[in-house]
Amino acid sequence: MNNDLNINSVDTLGSLLAQIADLTKQADAIKDSIKDSASKGGAKVVEGALFKATYIESNRSVFDKDAFIKEFGADAYAKFTKVSAVFSVKVTSK
């Protein structure tokens, strides 16, 4: 194990990530309630004292990789696939 970093900074990182997860869960619940209300005919814009939330409907287009491979083959898919290195830090509790 690399001891160059202060052990406290790893604990701080873990604590911050846990707080972010909790806050994200709370924010998602509020967003879900706004979306549920707006999609049922409620207000599309909700204003607070400091912030305004706007409900937006849109269509999203996604690429169906499996259907492409089935239709044109894995080699055709691989021909246009770019691979790049990814570096990350995984934090787990002890």
mmCIF file of C-alpha atoms in Angstrom:
data_model
loop_
_atom_site.group_PDB
_atom_site.id
_atom_site.type_symbol
_atom_site.label_atom_id
_atom_site.label_comp_id
_atom_site.label_asym_id
_atom_site.label_seq_id
_atom_site.Cartn_x
_atom_site.Cartn_y
_atom_site.Cartn_z
ATOM 1 C CA MET A 1 0.000 0.000 0.000
ATOM 2 C CA ASN A 2 1.288 3.456 -0.916
ATOM 3 C CA ASN A 3 1.708 5.555 2.227
ATOM 4 C CA ASP A 4 2.636 8.752 0.326
ATOM 5 C CA LEU A 5 -0.905 10.054 0.807
ATOM 6 C CA ASN A 6 -2.204 11.037 4.179
ATOM 7 C CA ILE A 7 -4.528 8.266 5.440
ATOM 8 C CA ASN A 8 -6.933 10.969 6.613
ATOM 9 C CA SER A 9 -7.348 12.215 3.039
ATOM 10 C CA VAL A 10 -8.608 8.776 1.974
ATOM 11 C CA ASP A 11 -11.061 8.742 4.886
ATOM 12 C CA THR A 12 -12.142 12.281 3.980
ATOM 13 C CA LEU A 13 -12.669 11.187 0.376
ATOM 14 C CA GLY A 14 -14.800 8.247 1.479
ATOM 15 C CA SER A 15 -16.847 10.448 3.786
ATOM 16 C CA LEU A 16 -17.388 13.060 1.081
ATOM 17 C CA LEU A 17 -18.462 10.426 -1.444
ATOM 18 C CA ALA A 18 -20.950 9.012 1.075
ATOM 19 C CA GLN A 19 -22.366 12.501 1.677
ATOM 20 C CA ILE A 20 -22.605 13.099 -2.079
ATOM 21 C CA ALA A 21 -24.481 9.805 -2.484
ATOM 22 C CA ASP A 22 -26.947 10.807 0.253
ATOM 23 C CA LEU A 23 -27.433 14.282 -1.223
ATOM 24 C CA THR A 24 -27.869 12.847 -4.730
ATOM 25 C CA LYS A 25 -30.543 10.488 -3.418
ATOM 26 C CA GLN A 26 -32.390 13.417 -1.811
ATOM 27 C CA ALA A 27 -32.069 15.562 -4.952
ATOM 28 C CA ASP A 28 -33.285 12.701 -7.181
ATOM 29 C CA ALA A 29 -36.350 12.202 -4.958
ATOM 30 C CA ILE A 30 -37.242 15.897 -5.258
ATOM 31 C CA LYS A 31 -36.689 15.836 -9.039
ATOM 32 C CA ASP A 32 -38.845 12.712 -9.319
ATOM 33 C CA SER A 33 -41.699 14.402 -7.463
ATOM 34 C CA ILE A 34 -41.465 17.449 -9.756
ATOM 35 C CA LYS A 35 -41.440 15.177 -12.834
ATOM 36 C CA ASP A 36 -44.370 13.107 -11.538
ATOM 37 C CA SER A 37 -46.433 16.199 -10.841
ATOM 38 C CA ALA A 38 -45.612 17.951 -14.128
ATOM 39 C CA SER A 39 -46.228 14.849 -16.240
ATOM 40 C CA LYS A 40 -49.704 14.587 -14.685
ATOM 41 C CA GLY A 41 -50.597 18.156 -15.658
ATOM 42 C CA GLY A 42 -49.046 20.023 -12.759
ATOM 43 C CA ALA A 43 -46.769 23.037 -12.992
ATOM 44 C CA LYS A 44 -43.895 22.759 -15.469
ATOM 45 C CA VAL A 45 -41.980 25.493 -13.611
ATOM 46 C CA VAL A 46 -41.585 25.495 -9.848
ATOM 47 C CA GLU A 47 -39.982 28.514 -8.205
ATOM 48 C CA GLY A 48 -38.376 28.732 -4.804
ATOM 49 C CA ALA A 49 -36.915 31.767 -3.093
ATOM 50 C CA LEU A 50 -33.474 31.195 -4.669
ATOM 51 C CA PHE A 51 -33.892 28.674 -7.470
ATOM 52 C CA LYS A 52 -36.284 27.704 -10.242
ATOM 53 C CA ALA A 53 -36.864 24.140 -11.502
ATOM 54 C CA THR A 54 -38.200 23.621 -15.035
ATOM 55 C CA TYR A 55 -39.695 20.322 -16.223
ATOM 56 C CA ILE A 56 -38.527 19.546 -19.768
ATOM 57 C CA GLU A 57 -39.752 16.779 -22.048
ATOM 58 C CA SER A 58 -37.520 15.553 -24.869
ATOM 59 C CA ASN A 59 -36.805 12.503 -26.990
ATOM 60 C CA ARG A 60 -33.486 10.718 -26.754
ATOM 61 C CA SER A 61 -31.936 8.661 -29.500
ATOM 62 C CA VAL A 62 -29.578 5.834 -28.526
ATOM 63 C CA PHE A 63 -27.433 3.483 -30.567
ATOM 64 C CA ASP A 64 -28.492 -0.166 -30.289
ATOM 65 C CA LYS A 65 -25.127 -1.932 -30.362
ATOM 66 C CA ASP A 66 -26.600 -5.439 -30.158
ATOM 67 C CA ALA A 67 -28.962 -4.839 -33.077
ATOM 68 C CA PHE A 68 -26.093 -3.377 -35.121
ATOM 69 C CA ILE A 69 -23.895 -6.406 -34.443
ATOM 70 C CA LYS A 70 -26.759 -8.756 -35.308
ATOM 71 C CA GLU A 71 -27.391 -6.932 -38.582
ATOM 72 C CA PHE A 72 -23.829 -6.151 -39.716
ATOM 73 C CA GLY A 73 -21.569 -8.370 -37.582
ATOM 74 C CA ALA A 74 -19.093 -7.856 -34.790
ATOM 75 C CA ASP A 75 -16.273 -7.068 -37.212
ATOM 76 C CA ALA A 76 -18.175 -4.077 -38.599
ATOM 77 C CA TYR A 77 -18.783 -2.832 -35.067
ATOM 78 C CA ALA A 78 -15.144 -3.368 -34.043
ATOM 79 C CA LYS A 79 -13.978 -1.424 -37.099
ATOM 80 C CA PHE A 80 -15.552 1.742 -35.678
ATOM 81 C CA THR A 81 -14.907 1.126 -31.982
ATOM 82 C CA LYS A 82 -12.332 3.288 -30.239
ATOM 83 C CA VAL A 83 -10.593 1.957 -27.118
ATOM 84 C CA SER A 84 -8.980 4.327 -24.645
ATOM 85 C CA ALA A 85 -7.350 3.903 -21.268
ATOM 86 C CA VAL A 86 -9.405 4.937 -18.255
ATOM 87 C CA PHE A 87 -7.984 5.630 -14.825
ATOM 88 C CA SER A 88 -10.167 5.792 -11.726
ATOM 89 C CA VAL A 89 -10.142 5.572 -7.957
ATOM 90 C CA LYS A 90 -12.485 3.119 -6.247
ATOM 91 C CA VAL A 91 -13.322 3.833 -2.629
ATOM 92 C CA THR A 92 -14.773 1.116 -0.365
ATOM 93 C CA SER A 93 -15.390 0.942 3.338
ATOM 94 C CA LYS A 94 -13.212 -1.340 5.447
#
